[in-house]
Amino acid sequence: MRGLFPLLLAALAASTSAHAADVLHLQGTLTGTDHQRYLELPFQVPAGTGRVTVTLQHDGSKERTVIDLGLLDANGFRGWSGGSRSTISVSRYDATGGYLPGALPPGQWNVLLGVPNIRSKVRTPYKVDVTLWSEADVQAGKDRPALVLAERPGWYRGDLHMHSTHSDGSCSSQQGNKVPCPLFLSLQAAVRQGLDFVVVTEHNSVAHLEELVRHQPWFDRLLLIPGMEVTTFQGHANVFGVNGPVPFRLGDTLPDWNPVLRQVADSGAVFSINHPALSSGEDCMGCGWTPAKPVDMTGVHAVEVVNSTQADGPRAGVGFWEQQLQQGHRMTAVGGSDSHNPGPADGPSPIGLPATLVHAEGLSREALLAGIRQGRVVVDVRNARGSRLDLRLETDDGRGADMGQELALAAGQWATLRTSLDYPQPVQLEFIVDGKRHRAALESGDDGSQQASLRWRSDGKRHWLRVDARAADGSLLMLGNPVYVNWSP
């Protein structure tokens, strides 16, 4: 028997399809007759709904009233959390612990309340809010509450490219056999590596979204960002901040890369070309950037210039990225370990090699993605703890721009490019102006950092200026993104 007590269904009438966040209010009052009973509160889920969120509120705890929470969809049981949670959520891709992710069938659903205890003479009013999000809102991330692990502006260290059991990540089992590697082990390795965030980028799959949602409360100092590596026969690319699947069948269901770029732009995610200089062949199928048709490069936000240990030489992506800069495409250089094995629990891990340092307004998905787009990003090839590299271009009259920013300079105007570096070993610094390298003389700053400067005269045209740090043997240690001059029309 449904509806064992008076039920008020208010707010928004159900429509034939969900277009935005609709909130339904289900409310009533429990009495002593509801002791140790189950109550179903019906509501309608329209076609096109992408997420259902249920929140239970009551103030009966002071009188020892206990209300358990569960959910039934149009086909049957969807989950149960008892008295452990007051808010639960289900979608196609993830669900609160105790609930099943998957398709949301339209029709009548029921919030399931269990009442393990209410005293005989007690009356407990309750309110249940049901929020219905459209699939479009889910893909755009509007259903996702902002998660901020730290609110302070600063540099945050992470790995933008890693794999687990949800694609082709593997590691050794307890008996030493090669098995699909649990994602939890990679996240623990990221913590040991001193990272602040990771982007898990499984090949053409978002099966890991569910696991990231469930792991995030435990990893409350490591931000978990869902990503996807779009693996095609014409190149690979990472999408940072996915909320659902991204199409990948180029040459089959997709004519070229451009529909992918448009979907990523609409969702608010970040698109990054992976290891573009790798050759494509039997050893690495589709790994190089070899689009069969022209690509609108204005939709590309970043380029992976360092993949794993490939920081120098023809297999590194630095040359490809600098060619894009020379052609006027403003893209952020990033790095990624491309880890497929987190390594032993008591030994070294490839995760965080390289690390990508992002200057952001806080440790949140939104702030980090904004920082990547803005370009105040440094690639730390060896993930040296405490490392930092920054850059600023200043005019003699006090105007300036930091790494990733733009400065307008007239022809003949002088400016000074200044860099500041913290690194645990002696380094060589070189400034790069439009691809041409200039060795810099190092000085010690008052704060203990290593500093260098370069006087530069503008010709009024478009330029990019950046800095790298190298070891004594010339190998790349840290790569900085540019300050841009005269890029706006």
CSV table of C-alpha atoms in Angstrom, one decimal:
chain,number,residue,atom,x,y,z
A,1,MET,CA,0.0,0.0,0.0
A,2,ARG,CA,1.5,3.4,-1.1
A,3,GLY,CA,1.1,6.6,0.8
A,4,LEU,CA,0.3,5.4,4.4
A,5,PHE,CA,-0.1,9.0,5.6
A,6,PRO,CA,-1.1,12.4,4.3
A,7,LEU,CA,1.4,13.6,1.6
A,8,LEU,CA,1.8,17.0,0.1
A,9,LEU,CA,3.3,17.1,-3.4
A,10,ALA,CA,4.2,20.7,-4.2
A,11,ALA,CA,6.5,22.9,-6.2
A,12,LEU,CA,6.8,22.0,-9.9
A,13,ALA,CA,4.4,19.8,-11.9
A,14,ALA,CA,6.1,17.0,-13.8
A,15,SER,CA,6.6,17.8,-17.5
A,16,THR,CA,7.2,15.5,-20.4
A,17,SER,CA,10.9,16.1,-20.4
A,18,ALA,CA,13.5,17.6,-18.0
A,19,HIS,CA,15.2,20.7,-19.2
A,20,ALA,CA,16.8,22.1,-16.0
A,21,ALA,CA,16.9,21.5,-12.3
A,22,ASP,CA,13.3,21.0,-11.1
A,23,VAL,CA,12.8,20.7,-7.4
A,24,LEU,CA,9.9,18.7,-6.0
A,25,HIS,CA,8.9,19.0,-2.3
A,26,LEU,CA,7.5,16.0,-0.6
A,27,GLN,CA,6.4,16.5,3.0
A,28,GLY,CA,4.4,15.1,5.7
A,29,THR,CA,4.3,14.2,9.4
A,30,LEU,CA,5.2,10.9,11.1
A,31,THR,CA,3.4,9.7,14.2
A,32,GLY,CA,3.7,6.8,16.6
A,33,THR,CA,1.7,4.6,14.2
A,34,ASP,CA,4.6,4.8,11.7
A,35,HIS,CA,7.0,3.1,14.2
A,36,GLN,CA,8.9,0.3,12.3
A,37,ARG,CA,7.1,0.8,9.0
A,38,TYR,CA,8.3,1.6,5.5
A,39,LEU,CA,6.7,4.5,3.6
A,40,GLU,CA,6.8,5.2,-0.2
A,41,LEU,CA,6.7,8.8,-1.4
A,42,PRO,CA,5.9,8.8,-5.1
A,43,PHE,CA,7.2,11.3,-7.6
A,44,GLN,CA,7.5,11.5,-11.4
A,45,VAL,CA,10.8,11.4,-13.3
A,46,PRO,CA,10.5,12.8,-16.9
A,47,ALA,CA,12.4,11.4,-19.9
A,48,GLY,CA,15.7,13.2,-20.3
A,49,THR,CA,16.5,13.3,-16.6
A,50,GLY,CA,20.2,13.0,-16.0
A,51,ARG,CA,20.4,13.0,-12.2
A,52,VAL,CA,18.1,12.5,-9.3
A,53,THR,CA,19.1,14.0,-5.9
A,54,VAL,CA,17.1,13.4,-2.7
A,55,THR,CA,17.5,15.3,0.5
A,56,LEU,CA,15.7,14.4,3.7
A,57,GLN,CA,15.2,16.9,6.5
A,58,HIS,CA,13.6,16.5,9.9
A,59,ASP,CA,14.2,17.7,13.5
A,60,GLY,CA,13.0,14.7,15.4
A,61,SER,CA,16.4,13.5,16.6
A,62,LYS,CA,16.0,15.3,19.9
A,63,GLU,CA,13.0,13.0,20.5
A,64,ARG,CA,14.9,10.0,19.2
A,65,THR,CA,13.0,9.8,15.9
A,66,VAL,CA,15.1,7.9,13.4
A,67,ILE,CA,14.2,7.9,9.6
A,68,ASP,CA,16.1,5.7,7.2
A,69,LEU,CA,16.4,6.7,3.5
A,70,GLY,CA,16.2,4.6,0.3
A,71,LEU,CA,15.1,5.0,-3.4
A,72,LEU,CA,13.0,3.0,-5.8
A,73,ASP,CA,13.1,3.8,-9.5
A,74,ALA,CA,10.4,3.1,-12.1
A,75,ASN,CA,11.7,-0.5,-12.4
A,76,GLY,CA,12.4,-1.3,-8.8
A,77,PHE,CA,15.1,-1.0,-6.1
A,78,ARG,CA,17.8,1.6,-6.6
A,79,GLY,CA,19.5,1.8,-3.3
A,80,TRP,CA,19.4,2.1,0.5
A,81,SER,CA,21.5,4.2,2.9
A,82,GLY,CA,19.5,3.8,6.1
A,83,GLY,CA,20.2,6.5,8.6
A,84,SER,CA,23.8,7.1,7.4
A,85,ARG,CA,23.0,9.9,4.9
A,86,SER,CA,20.5,12.7,4.6
A,87,THR,CA,21.3,13.4,0.9
A,88,ILE,CA,21.8,10.8,-1.9
A,89,SER,CA,22.1,11.1,-5.6
A,90,VAL,CA,22.0,8.8,-8.7
A,91,SER,CA,22.9,9.4,-12.3
A,92,ARG,CA,24.0,7.3,-15.4
A,93,TYR,CA,27.6,7.6,-14.4
A,94,ASP,CA,27.8,7.7,-10.6
A,95,ALA,CA,25.8,7.3,-7.4
A,96,THR,CA,26.1,7.8,-3.7
A,97,GLY,CA,27.4,4.8,-1.8
A,98,GLY,CA,24.7,2.2,-1.4
A,99,TYR,CA,22.9,3.3,-4.6
A,100,LEU,CA,23.2,2.0,-8.2
A,101,PRO,CA,24.4,4.2,-11.1
A,102,GLY,CA,22.8,3.7,-14.5
A,103,ALA,CA,20.0,4.8,-16.8
A,104,LEU,CA,17.2,6.7,-15.1
A,105,PRO,CA,14.0,5.2,-16.4
A,106,PRO,CA,11.1,7.7,-16.8
A,107,GLY,CA,8.0,7.1,-14.8
A,108,GLN,CA,7.0,6.9,-11.2
A,109,TRP,CA,9.8,6.7,-8.6
A,110,ASN,CA,9.5,6.5,-4.9
A,111,VAL,CA,11.5,7.8,-2.0
A,112,LEU,CA,11.6,5.0,0.5
A,113,LEU,CA,11.5,5.9,4.2
A,114,GLY,CA,12.1,3.4,6.9
A,115,VAL,CA,11.1,4.4,10.5
A,116,PRO,CA,13.1,2.2,12.9
A,117,ASN,CA,12.0,4.4,15.8
A,118,ILE,CA,9.4,7.0,16.7
A,119,ARG,CA,7.9,7.3,20.2
A,120,SER,CA,4.1,6.6,20.5
A,121,LYS,CA,3.1,10.2,21.3
A,122,VAL,CA,5.6,12.0,19.1
A,123,ARG,CA,4.8,13.8,15.9
A,124,THR,CA,7.8,14.4,13.5
A,125,PRO,CA,7.3,16.6,10.5
A,126,TYR,CA,9.7,15.9,7.6
A,127,LYS,CA,10.5,17.3,4.2
A,128,VAL,CA,12.1,15.6,1.2
A,129,ASP,CA,13.4,17.6,-1.7
A,130,VAL,CA,13.8,15.8,-5.0
A,131,THR,CA,16.0,17.6,-7.5
A,132,LEU,CA,15.7,16.5,-11.1
A,133,TRP,CA,18.6,17.5,-13.4
A,134,SER,CA,18.5,17.3,-17.2
A,135,GLU,CA,21.0,15.3,-19.0
A,136,ALA,CA,22.3,18.5,-20.6
A,137,ASP,CA,22.9,20.0,-17.2
A,138,VAL,CA,24.8,16.9,-16.1
A,139,GLN,CA,27.0,17.0,-19.2
A,140,ALA,CA,27.7,20.7,-18.4
A,141,GLY,CA,28.5,19.9,-14.8
A,142,LYS,CA,25.6,22.1,-13.4
A,143,ASP,CA,24.5,19.2,-11.1
A,144,ARG,CA,27.8,19.0,-9.4
A,145,PRO,CA,28.3,21.0,-6.2
A,146,ALA,CA,31.6,22.9,-6.2
A,147,LEU,CA,34.3,21.0,-4.2
A,148,VAL,CA,37.1,23.2,-2.8
A,149,LEU,CA,39.8,21.5,-0.8
A,150,ALA,CA,41.8,24.7,-0.3
A,151,GLU,CA,40.7,28.3,-0.8
A,152,ARG,CA,44.1,30.0,-0.9
A,153,PRO,CA,45.6,31.2,-4.2
A,154,GLY,CA,48.9,29.5,-5.0
A,155,TRP,CA,50.7,26.9,-7.0
A,156,TYR,CA,49.2,23.4,-6.9
A,157,ARG,CA,51.1,20.3,-8.0
A,158,GLY,CA,49.4,17.4,-9.9
A,159,ASP,CA,49.4,14.7,-12.6
A,160,LEU,CA,47.2,15.3,-15.6
A,161,HIS,CA,47.5,11.9,-17.3
A,162,MET,CA,47.1,8.5,-15.6
A,163,HIS,CA,45.3,5.1,-16.1
A,164,SER,CA,43.9,2.4,-13.9
A,165,THR,CA,41.8,-0.8,-14.1
A,166,HIS,CA,39.1,1.2,-15.9
A,167,SER,CA,41.3,1.1,-19.1
A,168,ASP,CA,44.7,-0.6,-19.4
A,169,GLY,CA,46.4,0.2,-16.1
A,170,SER,CA,48.0,-2.9,-14.5
A,171,CYS,CA,50.2,-3.9,-11.6
A,172,SER,CA,51.3,-6.9,-9.6
A,173,SER,CA,48.8,-8.9,-7.5
A,174,GLN,CA,49.5,-10.3,-4.1
A,175,GLN,CA,51.0,-13.4,-5.7
A,176,GLY,CA,53.0,-11.3,-8.2
A,177,ASN,CA,50.7,-11.8,-11.2
A,178,LYS,CA,50.0,-8.9,-13.7
A,179,VAL,CA,46.4,-7.8,-13.1
A,180,PRO,CA,44.2,-4.8,-13.8
A,181,CYS,CA,45.3,-2.2,-11.2
A,182,PRO,CA,42.8,-0.9,-8.7
A,183,LEU,CA,42.4,2.9,-9.0
A,184,PHE,CA,42.8,3.3,-5.2
A,185,LEU,CA,46.5,2.2,-5.4
A,186,SER,CA,47.2,5.0,-8.0
A,187,LEU,CA,45.6,7.6,-5.7
A,188,GLN,CA,47.6,6.5,-2.7
A,189,ALA,CA,50.8,6.7,-4.9
A,190,ALA,CA,49.8,10.3,-5.8
A,191,VAL,CA,49.6,11.2,-2.2
A,192,ARG,CA,53.1,9.7,-1.5
A,193,GLN,CA,54.4,11.7,-4.5
A,194,GLY,CA,53.3,14.9,-2.8
A,195,LEU,CA,50.6,15.8,-5.3
A,196,ASP,CA,47.6,18.1,-4.7
A,197,PHE,CA,45.5,16.9,-7.5
A,198,VAL,CA,45.2,14.2,-10.2
A,199,VAL,CA,43.2,13.8,-13.4
A,200,VAL,CA,42.4,10.2,-14.1
A,201,THR,CA,42.2,9.9,-17.9
A,202,GLU,CA,41.0,6.4,-18.9
A,203,HIS,CA,41.0,5.5,-22.6
A,204,ASN,CA,37.6,6.3,-24.2
A,205,SER,CA,35.8,5.5,-21.0
A,206,VAL,CA,34.2,7.2,-18.0
A,207,ALA,CA,33.6,4.1,-16.0
A,208,HIS,CA,35.9,5.6,-13.3
A,209,LEU,CA,33.6,8.6,-12.6
A,210,GLU,CA,31.7,6.4,-10.1
A,211,GLU,CA,34.8,5.4,-8.2
A,212,LEU,CA,36.2,8.9,-8.1
A,213,VAL,CA,33.0,10.2,-6.5
A,214,ARG,CA,33.2,7.5,-3.8
A,215,HIS,CA,36.9,7.9,-3.1
A,216,GLN,CA,36.9,11.7,-2.9
A,217,PRO,CA,35.7,12.0,0.7
A,218,TRP,CA,38.6,9.9,1.9
A,219,PHE,CA,41.2,11.8,-0.2
A,220,ASP,CA,40.3,15.1,1.4
A,221,ARG,CA,43.8,16.6,0.6
A,222,LEU,CA,44.0,15.2,-3.0
A,223,LEU,CA,41.6,16.6,-5.5
A,224,LEU,CA,40.3,13.9,-7.9
A,225,ILE,CA,39.3,15.3,-11.3
A,226,PRO,CA,37.7,13.0,-13.9
A,227,GLY,CA,39.2,13.0,-17.3
A,228,MET,CA,39.2,10.9,-20.4
A,229,GLU,CA,41.9,10.1,-23.0
A,230,VAL,CA,40.3,10.3,-26.4
A,231,THR,CA,42.3,7.6,-28.2
A,232,THR,CA,41.8,7.6,-32.0
A,233,PHE,CA,43.7,6.4,-35.0
A,234,GLN,CA,44.6,10.0,-35.7
A,235,GLY,CA,46.1,11.0,-32.4
A,236,HIS,CA,45.3,11.1,-28.7
A,237,ALA,CA,44.0,13.9,-26.5
A,238,ASN,CA,43.1,14.3,-22.9
A,239,VAL,CA,39.9,16.0,-21.8
A,240,PHE,CA,40.2,17.4,-18.2
A,241,GLY,CA,36.9,17.7,-16.3
A,242,VAL,CA,34.6,15.4,-18.1
A,243,ASN,CA,31.1,14.8,-16.8
A,244,GLY,CA,30.2,12.0,-19.3
A,245,PRO,CA,31.5,10.2,-22.3
A,246,VAL,CA,33.3,12.0,-25.2
A,247,PRO,CA,33.0,10.5,-28.7
A,248,PHE,CA,36.2,9.0,-30.1
A,249,ARG,CA,35.4,7.1,-33.4
A,250,LEU,CA,37.1,9.3,-35.9
A,251,GLY,CA,36.7,8.2,-39.4
A,252,ASP,CA,33.6,6.2,-38.4
A,253,THR,CA,30.9,8.1,-36.5
A,254,LEU,CA,32.9,11.3,-36.5
A,255,PRO,CA,34.2,13.0,-39.6
A,256,ASP,CA,37.1,14.8,-37.8
A,257,TRP,CA,38.3,16.2,-34.5
A,258,ASN,CA,36.1,19.3,-34.7
A,259,PRO,CA,32.8,17.8,-33.2
A,260,VAL,CA,34.9,16.6,-30.2
A,261,LEU,CA,36.3,20.1,-29.7
A,262,ARG,CA,32.8,21.6,-29.8
A,263,GLN,CA,31.4,19.2,-27.3
A,264,VAL,CA,34.4,19.8,-24.9
A,265,ALA,CA,33.9,23.6,-25.2
A,266,ASP,CA,30.2,23.3,-24.5
A,267,SER,CA,30.9,21.2,-21.4
A,268,GLY,CA,33.4,23.6,-19.9
A,269,ALA,CA,36.2,21.0,-19.9
A,270,VAL,CA,39.8,21.4,-21.2
A,271,PHE,CA,41.2,19.8,-24.3
A,272,SER,CA,44.9,18.9,-24.5
A,273,ILE,CA,46.7,17.2,-27.3
A,274,ASN,CA,48.8,14.3,-26.0
A,275,HIS,CA,52.4,13.3,-26.9
A,276,PRO,CA,52.0,14.9,-30.4
A,277,ALA,CA,55.6,14.1,-31.6
A,278,LEU,CA,55.4,10.3,-31.0
A,279,SER,CA,55.3,8.2,-34.2
A,280,SER,CA,52.2,6.2,-35.0
A,281,GLY,CA,52.7,2.5,-35.8
A,282,GLU,CA,52.6,-0.9,-34.3
A,283,ASP,CA,54.6,0.1,-31.2
A,284,CYS,CA,52.3,3.0,-30.5
A,285,MET,CA,49.1,2.9,-32.6
A,286,GLY,CA,47.6,6.3,-33.3
A,287,CYS,CA,49.9,8.0,-30.7
A,288,GLY,CA,51.2,10.8,-32.9
A,289,TRP,CA,49.0,13.8,-33.8
A,290,THR,CA,48.0,12.9,-37.4
A,291,PRO,CA,44.6,14.4,-38.1
A,292,ALA,CA,43.2,13.4,-41.6
A,293,LYS,CA,41.3,16.7,-41.9
A,294,PRO,CA,41.9,20.3,-40.8
A,295,VAL,CA,41.4,20.9,-37.0
A,296,ASP,CA,40.1,24.2,-35.6
A,297,MET,CA,43.1,24.7,-33.3
A,298,THR,CA,41.4,27.6,-31.5
A,299,GLY,CA,39.5,24.8,-29.6
A,300,VAL,CA,42.7,23.3,-28.3
A,301,HIS,CA,43.5,24.6,-24.8
A,302,ALA,CA,46.8,22.7,-24.1
A,303,VAL,CA,49.5,20.5,-25.4
A,304,GLU,CA,51.3,17.7,-23.4
A,305,VAL,CA,54.9,18.7,-24.0
A,306,VAL,CA,56.3,16.2,-21.6
A,307,ASN,CA,54.9,12.7,-21.5
A,308,SER,CA,56.5,10.4,-18.9
A,309,THR,CA,60.3,10.7,-19.4
A,310,GLN,CA,60.1,12.2,-22.8
A,311,ALA,CA,61.2,15.7,-22.0
A,312,ASP,CA,64.0,16.3,-24.5
A,313,GLY,CA,64.6,15.2,-28.0
A,314,PRO,CA,62.4,14.6,-31.0
A,315,ARG,CA,59.8,12.5,-29.1
A,316,ALA,CA,59.1,15.4,-26.7
A,317,GLY,CA,56.1,17.6,-27.6
A,318,VAL,CA,58.0,21.0,-27.0
A,319,GLY,CA,58.8,21.5,-30.7
A,320,PHE,CA,55.2,20.8,-31.7
A,321,TRP,CA,53.9,23.2,-29.1
A,322,GLU,CA,56.3,26.0,-30.0
A,323,GLN,CA,55.3,25.6,-33.7
A,324,GLN,CA,51.7,26.2,-32.6
A,325,LEU,CA,52.7,29.4,-30.7
A,326,GLN,CA,54.6,30.6,-33.8
A,327,GLN,CA,51.4,30.1,-35.8
A,328,GLY,CA,49.4,32.3,-33.3
A,329,HIS,CA,47.7,29.5,-31.4
A,330,ARG,CA,47.8,30.3,-27.7
A,331,MET,CA,48.0,26.9,-26.0
A,332,THR,CA,49.2,26.0,-22.5
A,333,ALA,CA,52.1,23.6,-22.1
A,334,VAL,CA,51.4,20.8,-19.7
A,335,GLY,CA,52.9,17.4,-18.7
A,336,GLY,CA,51.6,14.0,-17.7
A,337,SER,CA,53.1,10.8,-16.4
A,338,ASP,CA,50.8,8.6,-18.6
A,339,SER,CA,51.2,6.1,-15.7
A,340,HIS,CA,49.7,2.7,-16.3
A,341,ASN,CA,51.2,1.2,-13.1
A,342,PRO,CA,51.5,3.0,-9.7
A,343,GLY,CA,54.5,1.0,-8.7
A,344,PRO,CA,55.0,-0.9,-5.4
A,345,ALA,CA,53.5,0.6,-2.2
A,346,ASP,CA,56.9,0.9,-0.6
A,347,GLY,CA,58.9,1.9,-3.7
A,348,PRO,CA,59.2,4.6,-6.3
A,349,SER,CA,56.2,5.5,-8.5
A,350,PRO,CA,56.0,7.0,-12.0
A,351,ILE,CA,53.0,9.0,-10.9
A,352,GLY,CA,53.8,12.7,-10.9
A,353,LEU,CA,56.7,12.3,-13.3
A,354,PRO,CA,56.4,14.9,-14.6
A,355,ALA,CA,54.3,17.0,-12.4
A,356,THR,CA,52.3,20.0,-13.7
A,357,LEU,CA,52.2,23.0,-11.4
A,358,VAL,CA,49.1,25.2,-11.8
A,359,HIS,CA,48.7,28.6,-10.3
A,360,ALA,CA,45.1,28.7,-9.3
A,361,GLU,CA,42.7,30.7,-7.0
A,362,GLY,CA,42.2,27.5,-4.9
A,363,LEU,CA,42.3,23.7,-5.0
A,364,SER,CA,39.1,23.0,-6.9
A,365,ARG,CA,38.3,21.6,-10.3
A,366,GLU,CA,37.0,25.0,-11.5
A,367,ALA,CA,40.0,26.9,-10.3
A,368,LEU,CA,42.6,24.4,-11.7
A,369,LEU,CA,40.9,24.2,-15.2
A,370,ALA,CA,40.8,28.0,-15.2
A,371,GLY,CA,44.5,28.1,-14.3
A,372,ILE,CA,45.3,25.8,-17.2
A,373,ARG,CA,43.4,27.8,-19.6
A,374,GLN,CA,45.1,31.0,-18.4
A,375,GLY,CA,48.5,29.5,-18.8
A,376,ARG,CA,50.2,30.2,-15.5
A,377,VAL,CA,51.5,26.6,-15.6
A,378,VAL,CA,54.9,25.0,-15.2
A,379,VAL,CA,56.0,21.5,-16.0
A,380,ASP,CA,58.3,20.0,-13.3
A,381,VAL,CA,60.0,17.0,-15.1
A,382,ARG,CA,61.4,15.4,-11.9
A,383,ASN,CA,58.6,16.5,-9.5
A,384,ALA,CA,61.2,18.1,-7.2
A,385,ARG,CA,59.5,18.9,-3.8
A,386,GLY,CA,59.3,22.6,-3.2
A,387,SER,CA,60.2,23.6,-6.7
A,388,ARG,CA,58.8,26.8,-8.2
A,389,LEU,CA,59.3,28.7,-11.4
A,390,ASP,CA,57.6,32.0,-12.2
A,391,LEU,CA,57.9,34.7,-14.8
A,392,ARG,CA,57.0,38.4,-15.2
A,393,LEU,CA,57.4,41.0,-17.9
A,394,GLU,CA,57.6,44.6,-16.7
A,395,THR,CA,57.8,47.9,-18.5
A,396,ASP,CA,59.9,50.8,-17.2
A,397,ASP,CA,56.7,52.7,-16.4
A,398,GLY,CA,55.5,49.9,-14.1
A,399,ARG,CA,53.1,48.0,-16.2
A,400,GLY,CA,53.5,44.2,-16.2
A,401,ALA,CA,52.2,40.7,-17.0
A,402,ASP,CA,52.7,37.4,-15.3
A,403,MET,CA,53.2,34.0,-17.0
A,404,GLY,CA,50.1,33.3,-19.1
A,405,GLN,CA,49.1,36.9,-19.3
A,406,GLU,CA,49.4,39.5,-22.1
A,407,LEU,CA,51.1,42.9,-22.3
A,408,ALA,CA,50.7,45.5,-25.0
A,409,LEU,CA,54.1,47.1,-26.0
A,410,ALA,CA,54.6,49.7,-28.7
A,411,ALA,CA,57.5,49.5,-31.2
A,412,GLY,CA,60.7,50.6,-29.5
A,413,GLN,CA,59.4,50.2,-26.0
A,414,TRP,CA,61.8,48.4,-23.5
A,415,ALA,CA,60.7,45.9,-20.9
A,416,THR,CA,62.4,43.5,-18.5
A,417,LEU,CA,61.7,39.8,-18.3
A,418,ARG,CA,62.3,38.6,-14.7
A,419,THR,CA,62.2,35.0,-13.5
A,420,SER,CA,62.4,33.5,-10.0
A,421,LEU,CA,63.2,29.8,-9.3
A,422,ASP,CA,63.2,27.5,-6.3
A,423,TYR,CA,64.9,24.2,-7.0
A,424,PRO,CA,66.9,21.8,-4.7
A,425,GLN,CA,70.0,21.7,-7.0
A,426,PRO,CA,72.0,24.2,-9.1
A,427,VAL,CA,70.4,24.8,-12.5
A,428,GLN,CA,70.9,26.7,-15.7
A,429,LEU,CA,68.2,29.1,-16.8
A,430,GLU,CA,67.5,30.1,-20.4
A,431,PHE,CA,65.0,32.6,-21.7
A,432,ILE,CA,63.1,31.7,-24.9
A,433,VAL,CA,61.9,34.5,-27.2
A,434,ASP,CA,59.8,33.3,-30.2
A,435,GLY,CA,61.8,30.0,-30.1
A,436,LYS,CA,65.2,31.5,-29.8
A,437,ARG,CA,67.1,30.6,-26.6
A,438,HIS,CA,69.2,33.0,-24.5
A,439,ARG,CA,71.3,31.8,-21.6
A,440,ALA,CA,70.6,33.8,-18.4
A,441,ALA,CA,73.0,34.7,-15.6
A,442,LEU,CA,71.7,33.6,-12.2
A,443,GLU,CA,71.7,35.7,-9.1
A,444,SER,CA,70.5,34.9,-5.5
A,445,GLY,CA,67.4,36.7,-4.4
A,446,ASP,CA,66.8,38.0,-0.9
A,447,ASP,CA,64.3,35.2,-0.3
A,448,GLY,CA,66.8,32.5,-1.3
A,449,SER,CA,65.5,32.0,-4.8
A,450,GLN,CA,67.5,31.9,-7.9
A,451,GLN,CA,66.7,34.9,-10.2
A,452,ALA,CA,67.6,36.2,-13.6
A,453,SER,CA,66.4,38.9,-16.0
A,454,LEU,CA,66.5,39.9,-19.6
A,455,ARG,CA,66.1,43.3,-21.2
A,456,TRP,CA,64.0,43.2,-24.3
A,457,ARG,CA,62.8,45.7,-26.8
A,458,SER,CA,59.5,45.4,-28.6
A,459,ASP,CA,59.1,46.0,-32.3
A,460,GLY,CA,55.3,46.4,-31.9
A,461,LYS,CA,54.5,42.9,-33.3
A,462,ARG,CA,53.3,39.7,-31.7
A,463,HIS,CA,55.7,37.8,-29.5
A,464,TRP,CA,55.9,35.1,-26.8
A,465,LEU,CA,58.6,35.0,-24.1
A,466,ARG,CA,59.2,32.2,-21.6
A,467,VAL,CA,61.9,30.5,-19.4
A,468,ASP,CA,63.2,27.0,-18.9
A,469,ALA,CA,65.4,25.5,-16.1
A,470,ARG,CA,68.0,22.9,-17.1
A,471,ALA,CA,70.4,20.6,-15.2
A,472,ALA,CA,74.2,20.9,-15.6
A,473,ASP,CA,74.1,18.2,-18.3
A,474,GLY,CA,71.5,20.3,-20.2
A,475,SER,CA,68.5,18.0,-19.5
A,476,LEU,CA,65.2,19.8,-19.0
A,477,LEU,CA,64.1,20.2,-15.3
A,478,MET,CA,61.3,22.8,-15.5
A,479,LEU,CA,59.5,24.3,-18.4
A,480,GLY,CA,57.6,27.5,-18.1
A,481,ASN,CA,54.7,28.9,-20.2
A,482,PRO,CA,55.0,32.3,-22.0
A,483,VAL,CA,54.1,35.9,-21.3
A,484,TYR,CA,52.4,37.1,-24.5
A,485,VAL,CA,53.1,40.5,-26.2
A,486,ASN,CA,50.6,42.2,-28.5
A,487,TRP,CA,48.4,39.1,-29.1
A,488,SER,CA,45.1,40.9,-28.9
A,489,PRO,CA,43.8,42.5,-32.1
